[in-house]
Short mmCIF file of C-alpha atoms (C1' of nucleotides) in Angstrom, two decimals:
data_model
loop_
_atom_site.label_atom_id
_atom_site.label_comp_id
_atom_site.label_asym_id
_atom_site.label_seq_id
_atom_site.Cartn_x
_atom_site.Cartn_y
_atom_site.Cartn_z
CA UNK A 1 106.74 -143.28 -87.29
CA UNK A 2 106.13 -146.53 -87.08
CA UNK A 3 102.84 -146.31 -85.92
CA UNK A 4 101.57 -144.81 -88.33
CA UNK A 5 102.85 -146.60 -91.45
CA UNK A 6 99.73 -149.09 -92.70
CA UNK A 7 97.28 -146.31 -93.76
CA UNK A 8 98.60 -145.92 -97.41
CA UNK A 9 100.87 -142.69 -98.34
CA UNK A 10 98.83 -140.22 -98.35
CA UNK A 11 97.28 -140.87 -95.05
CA UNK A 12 100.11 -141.66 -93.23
CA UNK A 13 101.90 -138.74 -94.44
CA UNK A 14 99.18 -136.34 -93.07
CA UNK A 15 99.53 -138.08 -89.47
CA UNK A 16 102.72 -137.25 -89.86
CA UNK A 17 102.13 -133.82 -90.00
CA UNK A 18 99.47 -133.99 -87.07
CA UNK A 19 101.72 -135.67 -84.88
CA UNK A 20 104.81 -133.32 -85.15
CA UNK A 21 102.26 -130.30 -84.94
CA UNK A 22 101.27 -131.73 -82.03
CA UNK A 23 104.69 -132.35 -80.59
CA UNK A 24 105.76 -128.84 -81.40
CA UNK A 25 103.24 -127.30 -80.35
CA UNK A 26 102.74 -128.94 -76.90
CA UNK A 27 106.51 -128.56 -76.06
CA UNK A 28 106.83 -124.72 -77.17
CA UNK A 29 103.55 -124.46 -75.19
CA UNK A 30 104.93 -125.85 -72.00
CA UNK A 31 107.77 -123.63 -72.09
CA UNK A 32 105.92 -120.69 -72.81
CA UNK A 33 103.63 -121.47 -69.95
CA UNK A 34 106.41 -121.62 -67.69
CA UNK A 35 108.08 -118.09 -68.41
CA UNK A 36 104.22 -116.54 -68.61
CA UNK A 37 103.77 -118.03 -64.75
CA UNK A 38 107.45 -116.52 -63.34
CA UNK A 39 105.62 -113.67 -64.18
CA UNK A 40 102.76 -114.25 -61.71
CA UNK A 41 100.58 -114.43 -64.81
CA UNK A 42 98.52 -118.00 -66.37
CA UNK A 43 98.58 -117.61 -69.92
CA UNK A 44 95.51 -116.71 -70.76
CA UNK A 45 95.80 -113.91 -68.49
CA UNK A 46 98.66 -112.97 -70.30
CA UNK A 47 97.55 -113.25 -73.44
CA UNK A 48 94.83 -111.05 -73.01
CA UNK A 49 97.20 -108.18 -71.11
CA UNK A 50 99.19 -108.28 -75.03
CA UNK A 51 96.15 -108.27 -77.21
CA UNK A 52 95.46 -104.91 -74.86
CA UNK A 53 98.44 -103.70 -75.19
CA UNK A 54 99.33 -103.90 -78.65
CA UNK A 55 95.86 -103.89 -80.42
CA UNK A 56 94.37 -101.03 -77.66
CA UNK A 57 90.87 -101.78 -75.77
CA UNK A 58 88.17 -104.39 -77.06
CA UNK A 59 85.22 -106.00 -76.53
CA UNK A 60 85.02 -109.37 -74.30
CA UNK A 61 83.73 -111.12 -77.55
CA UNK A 62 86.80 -109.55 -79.79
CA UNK A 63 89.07 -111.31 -77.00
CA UNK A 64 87.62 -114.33 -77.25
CA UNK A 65 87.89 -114.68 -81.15
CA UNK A 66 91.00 -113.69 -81.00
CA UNK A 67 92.30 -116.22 -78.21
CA UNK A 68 89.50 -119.14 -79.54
CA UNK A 69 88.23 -119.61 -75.53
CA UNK A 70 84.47 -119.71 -74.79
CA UNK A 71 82.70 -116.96 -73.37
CA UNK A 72 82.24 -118.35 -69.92
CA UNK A 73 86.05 -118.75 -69.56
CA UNK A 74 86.85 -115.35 -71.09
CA UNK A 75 84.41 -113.77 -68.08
CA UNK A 76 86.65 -115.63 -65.33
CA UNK A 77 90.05 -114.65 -67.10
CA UNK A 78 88.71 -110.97 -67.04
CA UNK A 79 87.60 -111.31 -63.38
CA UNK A 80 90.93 -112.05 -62.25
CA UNK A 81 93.07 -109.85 -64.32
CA UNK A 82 90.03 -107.13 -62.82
CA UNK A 83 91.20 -108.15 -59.41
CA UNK A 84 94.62 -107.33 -60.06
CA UNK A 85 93.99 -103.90 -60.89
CA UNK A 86 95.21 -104.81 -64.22
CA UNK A 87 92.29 -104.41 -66.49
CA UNK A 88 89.00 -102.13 -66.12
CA UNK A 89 85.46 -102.97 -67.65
CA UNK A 90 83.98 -100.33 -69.42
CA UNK A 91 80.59 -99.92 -71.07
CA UNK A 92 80.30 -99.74 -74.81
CA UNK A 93 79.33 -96.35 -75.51
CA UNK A 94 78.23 -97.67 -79.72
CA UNK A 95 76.04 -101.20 -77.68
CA UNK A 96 74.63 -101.12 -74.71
CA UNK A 97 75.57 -105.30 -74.60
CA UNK A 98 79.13 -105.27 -75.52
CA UNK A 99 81.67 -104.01 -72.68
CA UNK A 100 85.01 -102.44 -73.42
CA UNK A 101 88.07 -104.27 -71.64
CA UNK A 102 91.08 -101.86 -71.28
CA UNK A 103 94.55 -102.01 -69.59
CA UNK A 104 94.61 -99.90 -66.47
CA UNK A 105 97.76 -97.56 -65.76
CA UNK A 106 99.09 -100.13 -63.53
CA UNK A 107 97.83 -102.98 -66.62
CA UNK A 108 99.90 -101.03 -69.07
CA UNK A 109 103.13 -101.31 -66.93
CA UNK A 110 103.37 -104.46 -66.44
CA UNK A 111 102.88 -105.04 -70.04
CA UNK A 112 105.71 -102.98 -70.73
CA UNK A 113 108.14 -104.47 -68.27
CA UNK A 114 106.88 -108.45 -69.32
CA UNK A 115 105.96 -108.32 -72.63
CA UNK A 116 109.64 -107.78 -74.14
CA UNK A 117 111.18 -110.00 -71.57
CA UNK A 118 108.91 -112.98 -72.71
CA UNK A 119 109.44 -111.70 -76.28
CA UNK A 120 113.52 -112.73 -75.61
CA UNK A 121 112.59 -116.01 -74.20
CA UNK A 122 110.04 -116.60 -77.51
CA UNK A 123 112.88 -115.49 -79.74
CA UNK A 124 115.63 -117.78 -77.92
CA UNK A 125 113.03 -121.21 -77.87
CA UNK A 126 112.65 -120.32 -81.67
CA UNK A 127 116.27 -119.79 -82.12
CA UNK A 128 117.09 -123.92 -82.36
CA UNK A 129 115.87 -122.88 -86.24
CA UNK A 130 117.90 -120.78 -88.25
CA UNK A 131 116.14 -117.72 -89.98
CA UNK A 132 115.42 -118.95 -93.15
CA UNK A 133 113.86 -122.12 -91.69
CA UNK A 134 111.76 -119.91 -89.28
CA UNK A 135 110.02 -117.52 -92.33
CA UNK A 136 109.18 -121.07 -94.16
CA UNK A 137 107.67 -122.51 -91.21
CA UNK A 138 105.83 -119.40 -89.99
CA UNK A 139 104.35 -119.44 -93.64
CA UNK A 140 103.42 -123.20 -93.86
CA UNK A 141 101.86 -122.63 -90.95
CA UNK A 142 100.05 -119.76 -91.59
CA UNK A 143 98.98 -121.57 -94.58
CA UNK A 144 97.31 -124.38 -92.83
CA UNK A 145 95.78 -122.40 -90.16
CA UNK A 146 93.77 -120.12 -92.31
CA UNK A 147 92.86 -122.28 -94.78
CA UNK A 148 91.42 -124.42 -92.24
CA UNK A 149 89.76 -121.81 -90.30
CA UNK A 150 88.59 -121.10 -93.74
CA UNK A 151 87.19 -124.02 -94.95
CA UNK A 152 85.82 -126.13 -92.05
CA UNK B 1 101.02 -108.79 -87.92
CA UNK B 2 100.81 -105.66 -87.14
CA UNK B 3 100.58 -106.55 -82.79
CA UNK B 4 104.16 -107.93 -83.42
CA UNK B 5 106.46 -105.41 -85.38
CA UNK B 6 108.17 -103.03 -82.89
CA UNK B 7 111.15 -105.67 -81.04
CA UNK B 8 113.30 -105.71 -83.48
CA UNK B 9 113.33 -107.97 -86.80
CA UNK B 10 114.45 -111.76 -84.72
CA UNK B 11 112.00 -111.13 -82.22
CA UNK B 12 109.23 -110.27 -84.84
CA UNK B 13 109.96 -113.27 -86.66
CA UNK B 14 110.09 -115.75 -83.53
CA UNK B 15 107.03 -114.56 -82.52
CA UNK B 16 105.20 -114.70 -85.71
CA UNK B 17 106.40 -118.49 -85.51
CA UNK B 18 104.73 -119.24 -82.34
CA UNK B 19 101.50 -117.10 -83.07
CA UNK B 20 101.28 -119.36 -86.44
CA UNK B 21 102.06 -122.16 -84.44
CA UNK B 22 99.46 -121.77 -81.54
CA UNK B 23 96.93 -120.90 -84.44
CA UNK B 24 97.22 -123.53 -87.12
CA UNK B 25 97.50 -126.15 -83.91
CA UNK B 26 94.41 -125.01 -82.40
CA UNK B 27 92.14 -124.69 -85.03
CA UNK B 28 93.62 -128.59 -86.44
CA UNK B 29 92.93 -129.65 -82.82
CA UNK B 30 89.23 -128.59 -82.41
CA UNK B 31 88.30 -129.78 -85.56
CA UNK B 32 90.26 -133.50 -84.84
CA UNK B 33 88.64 -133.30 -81.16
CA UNK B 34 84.88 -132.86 -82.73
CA UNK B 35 85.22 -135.61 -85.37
CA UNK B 36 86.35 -137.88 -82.22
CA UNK B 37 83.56 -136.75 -79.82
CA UNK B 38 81.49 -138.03 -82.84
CA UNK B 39 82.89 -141.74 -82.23
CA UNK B 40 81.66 -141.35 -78.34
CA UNK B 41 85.56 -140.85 -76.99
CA UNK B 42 87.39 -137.50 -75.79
CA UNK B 43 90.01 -136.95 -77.18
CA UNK B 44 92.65 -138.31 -74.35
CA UNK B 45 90.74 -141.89 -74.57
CA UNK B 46 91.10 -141.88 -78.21
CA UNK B 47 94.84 -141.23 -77.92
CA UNK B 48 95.65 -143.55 -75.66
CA UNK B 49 93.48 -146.20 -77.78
CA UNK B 50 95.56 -145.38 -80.28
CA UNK B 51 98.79 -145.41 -78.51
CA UNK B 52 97.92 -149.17 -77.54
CA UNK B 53 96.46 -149.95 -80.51
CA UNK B 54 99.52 -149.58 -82.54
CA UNK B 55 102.20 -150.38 -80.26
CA UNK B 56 100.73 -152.37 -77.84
CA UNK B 57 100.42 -152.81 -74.23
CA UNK B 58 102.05 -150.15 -72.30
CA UNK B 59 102.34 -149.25 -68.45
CA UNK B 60 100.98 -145.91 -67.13
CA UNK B 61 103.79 -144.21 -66.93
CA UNK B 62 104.66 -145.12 -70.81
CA UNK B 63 101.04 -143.59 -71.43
CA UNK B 64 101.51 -140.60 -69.69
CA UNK B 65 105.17 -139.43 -71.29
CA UNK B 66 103.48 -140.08 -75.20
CA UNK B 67 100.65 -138.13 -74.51
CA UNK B 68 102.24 -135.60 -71.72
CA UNK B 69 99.99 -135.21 -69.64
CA UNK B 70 100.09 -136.01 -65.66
CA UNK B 71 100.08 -139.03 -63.79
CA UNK B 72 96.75 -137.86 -62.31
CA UNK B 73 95.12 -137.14 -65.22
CA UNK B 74 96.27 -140.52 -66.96
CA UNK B 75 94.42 -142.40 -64.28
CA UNK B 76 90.98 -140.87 -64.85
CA UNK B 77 91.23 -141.51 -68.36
CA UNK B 78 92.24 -144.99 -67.85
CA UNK B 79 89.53 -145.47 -65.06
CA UNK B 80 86.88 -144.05 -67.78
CA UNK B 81 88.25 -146.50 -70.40
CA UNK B 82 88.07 -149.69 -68.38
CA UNK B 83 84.69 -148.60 -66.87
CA UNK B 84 83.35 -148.86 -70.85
CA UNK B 85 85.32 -152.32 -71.54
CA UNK B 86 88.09 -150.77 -73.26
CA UNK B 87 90.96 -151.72 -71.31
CA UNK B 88 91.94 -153.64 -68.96
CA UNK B 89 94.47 -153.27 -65.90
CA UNK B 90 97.28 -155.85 -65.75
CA UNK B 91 99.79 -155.84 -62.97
CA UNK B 92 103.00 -155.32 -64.39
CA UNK B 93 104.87 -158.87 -63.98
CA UNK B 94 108.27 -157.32 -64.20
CA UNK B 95 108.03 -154.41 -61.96
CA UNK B 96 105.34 -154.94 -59.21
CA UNK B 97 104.83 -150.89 -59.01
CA UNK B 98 103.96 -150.38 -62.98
CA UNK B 99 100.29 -151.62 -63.90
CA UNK B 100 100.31 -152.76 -67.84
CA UNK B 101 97.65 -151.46 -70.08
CA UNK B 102 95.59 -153.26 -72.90
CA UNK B 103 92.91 -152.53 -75.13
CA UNK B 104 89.98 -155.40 -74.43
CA UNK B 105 88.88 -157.51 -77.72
CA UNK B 106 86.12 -154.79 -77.45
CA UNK B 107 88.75 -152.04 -77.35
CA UNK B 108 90.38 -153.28 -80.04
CA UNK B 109 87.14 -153.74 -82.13
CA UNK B 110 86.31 -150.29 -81.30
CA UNK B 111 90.06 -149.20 -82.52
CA UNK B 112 90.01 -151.14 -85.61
CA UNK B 113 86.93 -149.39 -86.74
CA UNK B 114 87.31 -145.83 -86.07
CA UNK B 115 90.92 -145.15 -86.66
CA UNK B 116 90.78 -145.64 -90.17
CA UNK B 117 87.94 -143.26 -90.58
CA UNK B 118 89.62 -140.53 -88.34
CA UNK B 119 92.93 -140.85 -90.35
CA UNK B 120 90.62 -140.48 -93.42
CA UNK B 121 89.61 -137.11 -91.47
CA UNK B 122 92.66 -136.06 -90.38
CA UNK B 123 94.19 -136.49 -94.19
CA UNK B 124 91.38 -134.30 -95.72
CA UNK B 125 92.34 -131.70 -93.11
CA UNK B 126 96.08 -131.69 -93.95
CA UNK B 127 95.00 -132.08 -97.86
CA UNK B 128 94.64 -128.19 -97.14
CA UNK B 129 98.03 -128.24 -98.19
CA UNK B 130 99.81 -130.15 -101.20
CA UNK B 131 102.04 -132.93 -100.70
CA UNK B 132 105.31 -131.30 -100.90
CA UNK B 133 104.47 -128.63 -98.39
CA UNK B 134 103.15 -131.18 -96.08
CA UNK B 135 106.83 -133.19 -96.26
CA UNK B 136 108.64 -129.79 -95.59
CA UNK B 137 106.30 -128.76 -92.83
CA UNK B 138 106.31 -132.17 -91.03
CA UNK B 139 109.95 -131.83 -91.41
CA UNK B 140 110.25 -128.38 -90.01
CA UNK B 141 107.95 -129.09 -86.83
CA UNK B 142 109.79 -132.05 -85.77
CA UNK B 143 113.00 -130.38 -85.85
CA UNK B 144 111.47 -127.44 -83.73
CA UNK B 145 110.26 -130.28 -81.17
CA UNK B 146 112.95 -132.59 -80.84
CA UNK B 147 115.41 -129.77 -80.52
CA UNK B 148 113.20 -127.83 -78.14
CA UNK B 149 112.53 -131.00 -75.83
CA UNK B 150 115.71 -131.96 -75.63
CA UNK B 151 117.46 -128.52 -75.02
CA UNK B 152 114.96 -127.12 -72.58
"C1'" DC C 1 55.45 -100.29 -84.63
"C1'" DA C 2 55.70 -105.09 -82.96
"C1'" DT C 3 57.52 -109.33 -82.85
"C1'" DA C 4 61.05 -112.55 -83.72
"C1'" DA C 5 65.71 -113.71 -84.31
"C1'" DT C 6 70.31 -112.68 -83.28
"C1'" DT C 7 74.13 -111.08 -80.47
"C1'" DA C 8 76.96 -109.96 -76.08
"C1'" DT C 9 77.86 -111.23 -71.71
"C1'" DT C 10 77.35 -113.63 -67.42
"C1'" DT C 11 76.15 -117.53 -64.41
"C1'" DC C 12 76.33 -122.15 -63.29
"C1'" DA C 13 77.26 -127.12 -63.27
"C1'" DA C 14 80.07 -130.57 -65.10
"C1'" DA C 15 84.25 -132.25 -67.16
"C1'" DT C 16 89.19 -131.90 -67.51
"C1'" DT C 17 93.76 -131.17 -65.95
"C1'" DT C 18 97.35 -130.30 -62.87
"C1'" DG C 19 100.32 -130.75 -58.94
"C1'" DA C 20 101.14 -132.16 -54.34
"C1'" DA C 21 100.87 -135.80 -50.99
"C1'" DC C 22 101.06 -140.64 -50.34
"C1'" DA C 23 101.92 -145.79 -50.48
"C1'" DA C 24 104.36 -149.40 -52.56
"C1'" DT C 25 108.31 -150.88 -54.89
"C1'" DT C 26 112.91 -150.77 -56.94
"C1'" DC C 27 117.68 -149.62 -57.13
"C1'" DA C 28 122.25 -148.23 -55.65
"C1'" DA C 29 125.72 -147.57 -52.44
"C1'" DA C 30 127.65 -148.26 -48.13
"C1'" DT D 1 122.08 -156.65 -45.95
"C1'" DT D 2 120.07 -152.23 -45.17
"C1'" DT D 3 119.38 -147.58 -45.54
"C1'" DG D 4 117.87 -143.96 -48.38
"C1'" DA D 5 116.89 -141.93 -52.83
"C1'" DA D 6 114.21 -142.45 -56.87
"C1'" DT D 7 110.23 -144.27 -59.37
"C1'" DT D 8 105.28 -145.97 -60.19
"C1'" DG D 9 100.67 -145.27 -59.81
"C1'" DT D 10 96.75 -143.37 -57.13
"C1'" DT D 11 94.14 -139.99 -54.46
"C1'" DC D 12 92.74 -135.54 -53.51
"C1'" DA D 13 92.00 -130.56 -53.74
"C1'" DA D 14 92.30 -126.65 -56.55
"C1'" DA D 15 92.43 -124.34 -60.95
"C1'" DT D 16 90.85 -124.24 -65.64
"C1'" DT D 17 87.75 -124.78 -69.38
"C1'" DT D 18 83.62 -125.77 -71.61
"C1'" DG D 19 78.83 -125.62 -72.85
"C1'" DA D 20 74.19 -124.82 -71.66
"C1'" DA D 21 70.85 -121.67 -69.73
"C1'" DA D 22 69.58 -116.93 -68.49
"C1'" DT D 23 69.57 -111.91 -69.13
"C1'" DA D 24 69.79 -107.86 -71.69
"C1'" DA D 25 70.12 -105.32 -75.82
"C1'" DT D 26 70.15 -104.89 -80.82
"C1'" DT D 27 68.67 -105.81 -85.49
"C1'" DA D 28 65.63 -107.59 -89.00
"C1'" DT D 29 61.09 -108.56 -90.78
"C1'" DG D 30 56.54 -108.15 -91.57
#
DNA sequence: CATAATTATTTCAAATTTGAACAATTCAAA
DNA sequence: TTTGAATTGTTCAAATTTGAAATAATTATG
């Protein structure tokens, strides 16, 4: 870190942090990426077909909290998965505005047959930690996430 | 985490790391990438001002593995820097393929001035958490990144 | 009830990023 | 040497993402 070692303590401290987020983050990503694709799938495709399949149908604005992409992009992700076969638009019965995205049959296999297989390759990238070491991380981080969703 | 509790306990926990991973990174990242827009840069340019700021001239190619992103991309960003003053292009004197980059005096004005004030940022994010947590989390992520870039 | 403000989604243009193709250069081995 | 493989940076086309309208529907307020 020798970069970033004239800011005072606490500063340079909470770089650190920012950097090796950073670096973890993008090189998990990368890998991640790379399974999701030998799948014929980008990942934001795919992470849409799992919020479907584990959290049942919702609302183009629910997927779109819950994957932190803009509207606009959500539409095009949901357009392609559509022409796949993979995912079906359905009217909100409750609002008229809102439209229900849900797996198709054909949606809801290939979830099945993926979603475990990328689960192993998830579990064997996060394996370079041992357990204990995982649980604390997963918990810092959860920490920092939601108290900064929280607060800014 | 209720989406991720039916693959067995390792799995579960792996992928609980990476969903805290992917969430506490981009919610840090949005809010670092808005307080940067606010200085007139995106967030590539200010990284690579940074990157030359504190360790000096680079080539490209340096550039490109710190930040990892592509060649392709590196050039726009450096073509958008040097059109605003920023940096300059020097041909490599060593290696006549490799083109050295440099922050301008105005680049390095510009550096000087709002690094400090993002760090400041940047430390009231992380101040989410206390010090200790911040030395064990740092510690944590860079032994997930290391490990992961140099295994896979 | 009527009007305004908000919300959900889509459309569109612009910005960003990647990856492949290419030109120039370096390096290593025959 | 010199041939060929590898590397450096750029260009280009395609894919991705965002953010700003535009549209439609709902909710709140007077």
């Amino acid at each position: 870190m020798r970069s970033t070692k004239r800011y005072g303590k606490k500063i340079d401290l909470a770089l650190n942090v920012w950097v090796k987020l950073t670096r973890a983050y993008v090189t998990f990503h990368k890998l991640s990426e790379e399974n999701i694709r030998s799948f014929g799938l980008t990942g934001p495709q795919f992470s849409v077909l799992e919020s479907l399949g584990h959290l049942g149908p919702m609302t183009t604005g629910v997927l779109c909290k819950k994957q932190l992409v803009s509207g606009g992009n959500m539409t095009v992700v949901i357009d392609n998965l559509e022409k796949e076969g993979l995912v079906e638009r359905i009217p909100s019965t409750e609002d008229r505005r809102a439209i229900t995205i849900r797996l198709t049959p054909k949606g809801k296999r290939l979830f099945d047959e993926i979603f475990p297989q990328h689960a192993e390759y998830i579990a064997k990238l996060t394996s370079v930690l041992p357990e204990e070491e995982q649980v604390k991380l997963a918990e810092l981080l959860k920490k920092l996430g939601t108290t900064l969703a929280a607060r800014f």
